[in-house]
């Protein structure tokens, strides 16, 4: 809060608030990228997913981040930096038209608004488990802390607090790993206990099959993996895995679609690299972030595996990490982990708040105002929309507390992203790489892609497919990776087919295609 | 409970993918990482060093650090 206050006193313009006056160093931006990506939802959700499904969830931090970050660093981030934009929807209007900008800005705003609520709820759950605090109190406390420094200090406060939070986050989570392994008696004992647990699960499945269990589908799938190594420690899982992480989903849905969509097209991520001091520093921030990403699964996924070995009977995966923290950490160290969790939560909420405010200010209010707004008005607008965003987040978090437990925080987050990330990547990449991509075709492609993913999600809900008399469309749990593949393909096909048909004659926009303008786009306004 | 053409199409794709052995799938993962690594190593130095006159130090070349990040990934997907 002090840092936010000190930085906030030096902010004079909208550019200072939203892009930190383009003065951020690469090391700060890189650590901020990682801290933003690892939120409270990840500590609880990734740990919980590792507890339920094993190490395969680490794919989200490894192949689901690093290749896309490196490609982004050298090809897309420098290009977007040179265009001088504030938001990704702004680029989409320049490249396509206002409709594409407005649809994408709306999607991002809805996603960020929901995400802020989800993150506040995750922090409240953790604090309830650790200290027995009431959920409403935790939600309000977090919202007040983050809302203060984000509304006061803007992107610079967000990035510099993220640096501190990144250090605390990695250090605190590492303590959980160290104490967990110490409790287990070392890495060898850890592996043995995991193997024993796997064999016990197999025996339970065999017994259930012999008794003619009702859940024959899942059991058959589990038994079919009898001769395979312990899936708790496997990164690449077969097509028929009952988990949400079969390898085609990870490779095509995550590595090739969701990950580039996140690292190249996510406003909260791109915005901090646009605030870098120079194009080179923007590239360096992504490379530094990619290096840091290599260690993240060790500190956030491995605790979930340790929980399997120590406490194999937890029913709700989201309770795995809180259980581990309360049962194995001494009280002083528990405080450090709690600080790490708070750091993770704050670093993500502040980023989404700042980016949501940027979208509201630039893509809606300024874009549709009759006269251009002065810099001081944009600054005030940014602060007001930040406060409005945090207020909304509190309301949404309270709403979520009324929902059923056990749906999985990580799955909620990923499903929300999968709704529009595939179509968004299709139009963004095609627009950057193909001169003939047409504005009207992009609108149709974007809408069709989003309808596809929402339809697939709806048709996979038991209430809907049962009422239609259908079988479920997907045979894995939480198939959000497959939603993104199909919606991406629908959008891409539609965009290419319609663009060829419409024969775009608008050559003025070809300067916003990456190949044509590698060095020419200098801050087009 | 009946199946629609969507189910049949999904089952067809699923059965195709099931025929790919897990070891081959691992090579596909490695291929993605190697492809990005080659792309990075082939970039001109001017794209990976600070934009200022004079020679840069070796550790200012982003190619080195990007390659390191990708090599760690190769090791991870090779051994786990």
XYZ file of C-alpha atoms in Angstrom:
605
model
C 0.000 0.000 0.000
C 2.909 2.322 0.816
C 4.521 1.537 -2.537
C 1.235 2.232 -4.302
C 0.904 5.533 -2.468
C 4.474 6.649 -3.271
C 4.148 5.745 -6.955
C 0.683 7.220 -7.153
C 1.946 10.665 -6.114
C 4.095 10.817 -9.264
C 1.336 9.862 -11.688
C 0.070 12.765 -13.755
C -1.417 11.325 -16.963
C -3.452 8.448 -18.299
C -0.326 7.009 -19.920
C 1.451 7.085 -16.520
C -1.476 5.257 -14.946
C -2.175 2.631 -17.599
C 1.299 2.043 -19.102
C 3.538 3.355 -16.295
C 4.737 6.054 -18.720
C 6.521 3.274 -20.675
C 9.346 3.297 -18.118
C 9.260 -0.236 -16.696
C 12.508 -2.292 -16.631
C 12.568 -5.812 -18.106
C 13.297 -7.631 -14.841
C 10.284 -6.069 -13.124
C 7.961 -6.781 -16.039
C 9.186 -10.395 -16.299
C 8.582 -11.083 -12.607
C 5.245 -9.324 -12.841
C 4.242 -11.562 -15.769
C 4.893 -14.637 -13.649
C 3.259 -13.239 -10.524
C 0.197 -12.199 -12.514
C -0.114 -15.642 -14.054
C 0.195 -17.390 -10.685
C -2.740 -16.246 -8.638
C -4.316 -17.511 -5.461
C -6.501 -19.625 -7.758
C -3.382 -21.376 -9.018
C -1.930 -22.157 -5.612
C -5.231 -23.693 -4.503
C -6.394 -24.851 -7.955
C -3.166 -26.270 -9.437
C -2.309 -27.933 -6.126
C -5.860 -29.295 -6.007
C -5.693 -30.515 -9.610
C -2.317 -32.183 -8.919
C -3.929 -33.875 -5.920
C -6.815 -35.159 -8.053
C -5.047 -35.857 -11.358
C -1.274 -35.872 -10.766
C 1.673 -34.014 -12.268
C -0.016 -33.575 -15.676
C -1.369 -30.244 -14.440
C 2.248 -28.977 -14.581
C 1.837 -28.902 -18.363
C -0.031 -25.633 -17.858
C 3.157 -23.977 -16.592
C 5.638 -25.754 -18.859
C 4.538 -26.502 -22.410
C 1.469 -24.385 -21.712
C 3.610 -21.273 -21.194
C 7.248 -21.391 -22.195
C 7.144 -21.981 -25.990
C 4.385 -19.378 -26.393
C 6.295 -16.868 -24.256
C 9.434 -17.294 -26.369
C 7.491 -16.954 -29.639
C 5.668 -13.962 -28.176
C 8.951 -12.385 -27.073
C 10.537 -12.326 -30.513
C 7.591 -11.997 -32.900
C 4.378 -10.607 -31.414
C 5.311 -8.464 -28.401
C 7.763 -6.249 -30.379
C 5.145 -5.838 -33.095
C 2.426 -4.785 -30.643
C 4.898 -2.520 -28.830
C 5.674 -0.691 -32.075
C 1.993 -0.099 -32.847
C 1.748 2.089 -29.718
C -1.573 0.607 -28.634
C -2.974 0.547 -25.083
C -5.217 -2.489 -25.497
C -5.523 -5.577 -27.694
C -9.106 -4.607 -28.697
C -7.632 -1.282 -29.886
C -5.341 -3.182 -32.255
C -8.300 -5.224 -33.463
C -10.216 -2.077 -34.405
C -7.254 -0.747 -36.376
C -6.794 -4.091 -38.093
C -10.475 -5.001 -38.578
C -13.262 -2.707 -37.381
C -15.074 -1.274 -34.354
C -17.390 -4.298 -33.975
C -14.470 -6.683 -33.457
C -12.971 -4.294 -30.910
C -16.211 -3.967 -28.971
C -16.962 -7.701 -28.908
C -13.452 -8.559 -27.746
C -13.391 -5.764 -25.173
C -16.711 -7.030 -23.803
C -15.415 -10.617 -23.613
C -12.268 -9.524 -21.795
C -14.208 -7.330 -19.422
C -16.662 -10.102 -18.507
C -13.787 -12.559 -18.064
C -11.753 -10.203 -15.902
C -14.768 -9.181 -13.830
C -15.602 -12.845 -13.129
C -11.968 -13.643 -12.510
C -11.567 -10.931 -9.878
C -14.503 -12.453 -7.984
C -13.104 -15.988 -8.308
C -9.711 -14.877 -6.988
C -11.212 -13.040 -4.030
C -13.244 -16.142 -3.219
C -10.129 -18.349 -3.420
C -8.348 -16.120 -0.926
C -11.337 -16.163 1.399
C -11.454 -19.978 1.287
C -7.787 -20.166 2.165
C -8.088 -17.757 5.049
C -11.090 -19.625 6.368
C -9.073 -22.861 6.354
C -6.001 -21.279 7.906
C -7.409 -18.904 10.474
C -11.111 -19.651 10.593
C -11.866 -16.117 9.364
C -15.341 -15.429 8.035
C -15.480 -15.421 4.220
C -17.094 -11.993 4.018
C -14.359 -10.460 6.171
C -11.536 -11.945 4.071
C -13.134 -10.845 0.796
C -13.571 -7.275 2.033
C -10.047 -7.119 3.501
C -8.366 -8.290 0.282
C -10.480 -6.041 -1.894
C -9.635 -2.998 0.209
C -5.874 -3.680 0.184
C -5.625 -4.344 -3.549
C -8.143 -1.677 -4.515
C -6.140 0.993 -2.659
C -2.739 0.591 -4.275
C -4.099 -0.298 -7.723
C -6.404 2.695 -7.932
C -3.688 4.981 -6.630
C -0.527 3.770 -8.356
C -1.818 2.242 -11.623
C 0.329 -0.166 -13.668
C 3.647 0.919 -12.081
C 2.355 0.119 -8.585
C 0.963 -3.166 -9.866
C 4.262 -4.200 -11.478
C 6.566 -3.197 -8.599
C 4.331 -4.809 -5.978
C 4.251 -7.879 -8.241
C 8.079 -8.058 -8.034
C 7.922 -8.295 -4.238
C 4.996 -10.679 -4.478
C 6.826 -12.911 -6.963
C 9.755 -13.348 -4.548
C 7.445 -14.030 -1.581
C 5.295 -16.352 -3.697
C 8.145 -18.578 -4.892
C 9.888 -18.556 -1.498
C 6.734 -19.280 0.493
C 5.564 -22.116 -1.748
C 9.063 -23.591 -1.761
C 8.863 -23.794 2.033
C 5.735 -25.937 1.696
C 7.615 -28.315 -0.621
C 10.623 -28.495 1.717
C 8.524 -29.150 4.831
C 6.346 -31.649 2.959
C 9.332 -33.670 1.746
C 10.928 -33.473 5.185
C 7.706 -34.803 6.735
C 7.699 -37.653 4.219
C 11.343 -38.553 4.836
C 12.824 -37.367 1.537
C 12.229 -37.664 -2.195
C 12.688 -41.461 -2.263
C 10.033 -41.976 0.395
C 7.764 -39.494 -1.396
C 7.924 -41.539 -4.614
C 7.364 -44.784 -2.738
C 4.271 -43.436 -1.004
C 2.858 -42.147 -4.282
C 3.438 -45.561 -5.867
C 1.760 -47.274 -2.919
C -1.188 -44.950 -3.236
C -1.470 -45.727 -6.957
C -1.421 -49.460 -6.283
C -4.091 -49.050 -3.607
C -6.270 -47.141 -6.092
C -5.815 -49.928 -8.631
C -6.864 -52.529 -6.100
C -9.958 -50.498 -5.230
C -10.837 -50.261 -8.943
C -10.362 -53.980 -9.498
C -12.529 -54.771 -6.475
C -15.201 -52.326 -7.614
C -15.201 -53.876 -11.095
C -15.487 -57.347 -9.644
C -18.514 -56.237 -7.651
C -20.074 -54.720 -10.769
C -19.773 -51.136 -9.682
C -22.166 -48.677 -11.259
C -19.386 -46.312 -12.283
C -18.111 -48.810 -14.808
C -16.971 -46.232 -17.368
C -14.406 -44.529 -15.138
C -13.319 -47.823 -13.629
C -12.775 -49.399 -17.007
C -10.623 -46.459 -18.013
C -8.620 -46.659 -14.801
C -8.135 -50.394 -15.048
C -7.021 -50.076 -18.637
C -4.049 -48.143 -17.313
C -2.991 -50.963 -14.980
C 0.178 -51.754 -16.823
C 1.225 -48.129 -17.174
C 3.512 -46.211 -14.822
C 2.067 -44.244 -11.930
C -0.057 -41.525 -13.595
C 0.521 -39.243 -10.613
C 4.029 -38.636 -11.969
C 3.261 -38.626 -15.702
C 3.175 -35.437 -17.768
C 1.717 -37.054 -20.880
C -1.542 -38.895 -20.269
C -3.381 -41.139 -22.748
C -6.426 -40.151 -24.806
C -8.715 -42.255 -22.602
C -7.545 -40.795 -19.298
C -10.474 -39.928 -17.023
C -8.658 -36.671 -16.082
C -9.150 -33.362 -17.984
C -5.579 -33.608 -19.338
C -5.350 -36.131 -22.227
C -2.291 -35.422 -24.389
C -4.197 -34.203 -27.499
C -5.955 -31.598 -25.343
C -2.674 -30.520 -23.764
C -0.753 -30.360 -27.037
C -3.387 -28.892 -29.363
C -5.795 -27.160 -26.969
C -3.254 -25.839 -24.468
C 0.174 -25.529 -26.112
C -1.030 -24.448 -29.551
C -4.199 -22.462 -28.731
C -4.891 -21.434 -25.123
C -1.267 -20.669 -24.338
C -0.548 -18.379 -27.325
C -3.964 -16.787 -26.772
C -2.964 -16.038 -23.196
C 0.606 -14.820 -23.769
C -0.061 -12.924 -26.998
C -3.672 -11.847 -26.649
C -4.376 -11.449 -22.934
C -4.749 -7.770 -22.124
C -3.520 -8.165 -18.522
C -0.353 -9.852 -19.740
C 0.434 -7.766 -22.803
C -0.281 -4.481 -21.032
C 2.762 -4.708 -18.738
C 5.105 -5.487 -21.631
C 3.680 -2.448 -23.464
C 4.779 -0.445 -20.419
C 8.440 -1.500 -20.882
C 11.165 1.116 -21.446
C 11.959 -0.121 -24.939
C 11.140 -2.796 -27.480
C 14.228 -4.761 -26.411
C 13.197 -4.627 -22.755
C 9.719 -5.837 -23.708
C 11.312 -8.866 -25.404
C 13.695 -9.427 -22.481
C 10.820 -9.368 -19.993
C 9.132 -12.283 -21.768
C 12.355 -14.308 -21.969
C 13.064 -13.691 -18.259
C 9.482 -14.705 -17.458
C 9.912 -17.914 -19.474
C 13.046 -18.800 -17.509
C 11.233 -18.256 -14.207
C 8.313 -20.351 -15.420
C 10.511 -23.441 -15.394
C 10.483 -23.526 -11.580
C 6.814 -22.723 -11.012
C 5.376 -26.297 -11.185
C 7.888 -27.370 -8.551
C 6.464 -24.867 -6.102
C 2.747 -25.042 -6.932
C 2.030 -28.532 -8.356
C 4.385 -30.665 -6.263
C 2.617 -29.676 -2.989
C -0.525 -31.330 -4.416
C 1.445 -34.562 -4.932
C 2.860 -34.312 -1.406
C -0.714 -34.030 -0.149
C -1.585 -37.309 -1.944
C 1.240 -39.043 -0.093
C 0.416 -37.524 3.297
C -3.363 -37.158 3.270
C -4.862 -39.455 0.626
C -8.475 -39.201 1.828
C -9.309 -35.538 1.153
C -12.609 -35.382 -0.765
C -12.420 -31.890 -2.304
C -9.176 -31.298 -4.271
C -9.333 -27.575 -3.495
C -8.839 -28.484 0.170
C -5.536 -30.303 -0.460
C -3.232 -27.290 -0.060
C -5.088 -25.719 2.896
C -4.970 -29.143 4.618
C -1.254 -29.462 3.919
C -0.577 -25.968 5.249
C -2.561 -26.393 8.449
C -1.288 -29.909 9.199
C 2.441 -29.827 8.356
C 3.687 -26.257 8.655
C 4.758 -24.876 12.054
C 2.880 -21.716 12.987
C 5.668 -19.246 12.076
C 6.271 -20.851 8.688
C 2.527 -20.999 8.120
C 2.574 -17.208 8.308
C 5.205 -17.080 5.532
C 3.112 -19.357 3.338
C 0.090 -17.250 4.094
C 2.076 -14.195 2.930
C 2.957 -16.102 -0.265
C -0.672 -16.911 -0.868
C -1.721 -13.320 -0.286
C 1.076 -12.180 -2.614
C -0.121 -14.531 -5.353
C -3.703 -13.467 -4.955
C -2.932 -9.756 -4.849
C -0.569 -9.886 -7.832
C -3.290 -11.342 -10.036
C -6.242 -9.325 -8.770
C -4.334 -6.045 -9.135
C -3.362 -6.893 -12.726
C -6.883 -7.820 -13.763
C -8.257 -4.736 -12.022
C -5.796 -2.479 -13.825
C -6.479 -4.113 -17.188
C -10.242 -4.072 -16.714
C -9.964 -0.354 -15.952
C -7.859 0.134 -19.104
C -10.449 -1.603 -21.251
C -13.360 0.348 -19.746
C -11.479 3.632 -20.077
C -10.016 3.213 -23.572
C -12.238 0.720 -25.374
C -15.564 2.016 -24.111
C -15.578 5.457 -22.493
C -12.866 7.208 -24.514
C -13.714 5.353 -27.731
C -17.381 6.348 -27.603
C -17.042 9.830 -26.111
C -17.870 12.677 -28.486
C -14.771 14.724 -27.712
C -11.266 13.482 -26.908
C -10.648 13.249 -23.152
C -7.825 15.162 -21.482
C -5.003 13.187 -19.827
C -6.135 14.228 -16.334
C -9.675 13.053 -17.057
C -8.353 9.718 -18.313
C -6.347 9.402 -15.108
C -9.419 10.062 -12.962
C -11.398 7.694 -15.109
C -8.802 4.974 -14.518
C -9.008 5.400 -10.759
C -12.790 5.444 -10.683
C -13.114 2.359 -12.894
C -10.549 0.530 -10.720
C -12.664 1.193 -7.635
C -15.810 0.156 -9.535
C -14.033 -3.045 -10.620
C -13.046 -4.026 -7.108
C -16.576 -3.314 -5.861
C -17.976 -5.560 -8.549
C -15.426 -8.266 -7.660
C -16.598 -8.249 -4.046
C -20.223 -8.648 -5.140
C -19.383 -11.483 -7.525
C -17.295 -13.280 -4.890
C -20.279 -13.178 -2.501
C -22.468 -14.580 -5.262
C -20.024 -17.456 -5.816
C -20.137 -18.396 -2.140
C -23.749 -19.420 -2.762
C -22.744 -21.952 -5.453
C -22.194 -25.651 -4.885
C -18.788 -26.726 -3.511
C -16.490 -29.065 -5.413
C -16.830 -27.628 -8.910
C -13.096 -26.756 -8.786
C -11.772 -23.202 -8.864
C -9.238 -23.983 -11.570
C -11.860 -25.573 -13.811
C -14.138 -22.536 -13.463
C -11.285 -20.222 -14.451
C -10.181 -22.354 -17.407
C -13.734 -22.861 -18.668
C -14.321 -19.110 -18.689
C -11.142 -18.622 -20.691
C -11.934 -21.426 -23.098
C -15.188 -19.720 -24.124
C -13.487 -16.996 -26.097
C -9.737 -17.591 -26.093
C -9.809 -19.926 -29.100
C -11.836 -17.555 -31.317
C -9.839 -14.558 -30.050
C -6.550 -16.187 -31.013
C -7.918 -17.156 -34.428
C -8.811 -13.583 -35.369
C -5.780 -11.994 -33.707
C -3.238 -14.300 -35.330
C -4.924 -14.263 -38.712
C -5.111 -10.482 -38.592
C -1.427 -10.209 -37.715
C -0.247 -12.773 -40.243
C -2.577 -12.541 -43.241
C -3.098 -9.352 -45.195
C -6.413 -10.484 -46.683
C -8.207 -11.129 -43.381
C -11.444 -9.162 -43.669
C -13.151 -7.080 -40.966
C -16.708 -8.333 -41.506
C -15.451 -11.909 -41.745
C -13.677 -11.438 -38.394
C -16.917 -10.365 -36.705
C -18.772 -13.428 -37.985
C -15.848 -15.735 -37.141
C -15.536 -14.371 -33.617
C -19.252 -14.682 -32.863
C -19.490 -18.178 -34.378
C -16.452 -19.349 -32.420
C -17.842 -18.092 -29.120
C -21.243 -19.654 -29.876
C -19.450 -22.933 -30.640
C -17.615 -23.060 -27.328
C -20.665 -22.064 -25.287
C -22.808 -24.632 -27.156
C -20.259 -27.382 -26.537
C -20.149 -26.438 -22.872
C -23.953 -26.417 -22.637
C -24.362 -29.711 -24.499
C -21.908 -31.325 -22.100
C -23.934 -30.365 -19.022
C -25.796 -33.399 -17.587
C -29.076 -31.485 -17.223
C -29.052 -30.554 -20.927
C -27.847 -33.747 -22.591
C -30.122 -35.839 -20.361
C -33.148 -33.771 -21.308
C -32.245 -34.211 -24.999
C -31.756 -37.943 -24.498
C -28.112 -37.660 -25.680
C -24.934 -39.200 -24.416
C -22.353 -36.688 -23.108
C -20.392 -35.084 -25.967
C -16.999 -35.490 -24.282
C -15.685 -38.458 -22.378
C -13.280 -36.629 -20.068
C -13.928 -34.445 -17.020
C -13.995 -30.651 -17.586
C -13.156 -30.736 -21.325
C -12.280 -27.015 -21.574
C -9.189 -27.776 -23.672
C -11.380 -29.375 -26.337
C -13.784 -26.403 -26.334
C -10.858 -24.167 -27.236
C -9.682 -26.437 -30.080
C -13.096 -26.654 -31.760
C -13.968 -22.996 -31.300
C -10.544 -21.987 -32.678
C -11.016 -24.194 -35.721
C -14.545 -22.894 -36.362
C -13.374 -19.270 -36.134
C -10.286 -19.820 -38.255
C -12.169 -21.676 -40.984
C -14.950 -19.091 -41.050
C -12.529 -16.168 -41.163
C -10.437 -17.615 -43.977
C -13.438 -18.792 -46.032
C -15.330 -15.502 -45.723
C -12.227 -13.373 -46.308
C -11.517 -15.213 -49.551
C -15.149 -14.766 -50.585
C -15.338 -11.090 -49.655
C -12.013 -10.241 -51.319
C -10.854 -7.448 -49.020
C -9.894 -4.292 -50.873
C -8.834 -2.367 -47.778
C -5.087 -2.221 -48.322
C -4.576 0.595 -45.779
C -4.742 -1.980 -42.988
C -2.011 -4.153 -44.408
C 0.496 -2.016 -42.475
C -0.856 -3.743 -39.372
C 0.234 -7.160 -40.617
C 3.404 -8.397 -39.004
C 5.281 -9.439 -42.171
C 4.637 -6.217 -44.043
C 5.664 -3.900 -41.293
C 8.344 -5.459 -39.172
C 10.023 -2.104 -38.805
C 7.505 0.359 -40.198
C 4.662 0.515 -37.703
C 6.294 3.096 -35.478
C 3.535 4.186 -33.147
C 0.676 4.494 -35.597
C -1.976 6.554 -33.852
C -29.569 -42.171 -24.761
C -28.626 -41.879 -28.411
C -25.669 -40.587 -30.355
C -25.760 -37.710 -32.838
C -23.451 -37.155 -35.839
C -21.360 -34.984 -33.483
C -20.821 -38.012 -31.233
C -19.845 -40.184 -34.197
C -17.385 -37.582 -35.438
C -15.917 -37.190 -31.936
C -15.574 -40.956 -31.552
C -13.863 -41.168 -34.941
C -11.288 -38.503 -34.000
C -10.818 -40.104 -30.600
C -10.176 -43.559 -32.098
C -7.650 -42.039 -34.530
C -5.772 -40.366 -31.697
C -5.904 -43.495 -29.562
C -3.878 -45.278 -32.221
C -0.942 -42.949 -31.589
C 1.319 -44.538 -28.957
C 2.132 -42.427 -25.894
C 5.825 -42.536 -26.770
C 5.044 -40.978 -30.168
C 2.946 -38.338 -28.409
C 5.982 -37.520 -26.275
C 7.986 -36.923 -29.474
C 5.272 -34.529 -30.672
C 5.715 -32.508 -27.469
C 9.484 -32.524 -27.966
C 9.027 -31.538 -31.605
C 7.126 -28.371 -30.606
C 9.931 -27.348 -28.245
C 12.682 -28.162 -30.754
C 10.859 -26.224 -33.490
C 10.709 -23.112 -31.288
C 14.373 -23.594 -30.333
C 15.451 -23.743 -33.986
C 13.376 -20.658 -34.744
C 15.081 -18.753 -31.919
C 18.586 -19.880 -32.868
C 18.032 -18.758 -36.457
C 17.005 -15.220 -35.499
C 19.419 -12.496 -36.595
C 21.490 -11.121 -33.713
C 20.088 -7.649 -34.363
C 16.666 -8.946 -33.223
C 17.972 -10.384 -29.970
C 20.430 -7.760 -28.693
C 19.891 -4.197 -27.390
C 19.218 -1.623 -30.081
C 22.266 0.609 -29.507
C 25.545 1.273 -31.289
C 28.558 -0.925 -30.524
C 28.935 -4.583 -29.664
C 26.830 -6.251 -26.967
C 28.020 -8.558 -24.205
C 27.214 -12.262 -24.652
C 24.778 -12.194 -21.739
C 22.819 -9.365 -23.391
C 21.882 -11.687 -26.234
C 18.348 -12.884 -25.503
C 18.921 -15.892 -27.738
C 21.098 -17.440 -25.005
C 18.431 -17.192 -22.286
C 15.566 -18.209 -24.552
C 17.548 -21.278 -25.616
C 18.272 -22.100 -21.969
C 14.557 -21.925 -21.080
C 13.738 -24.240 -24.000
C 16.563 -26.686 -23.237
C 15.256 -27.074 -19.687
C 11.863 -27.867 -21.223
C 13.433 -30.451 -23.507
C 14.977 -32.132 -20.472
C 11.668 -32.047 -18.582
C 9.664 -33.641 -21.398
C 12.408 -36.117 -22.188
C 12.829 -37.443 -18.655
C 9.371 -37.128 -17.015
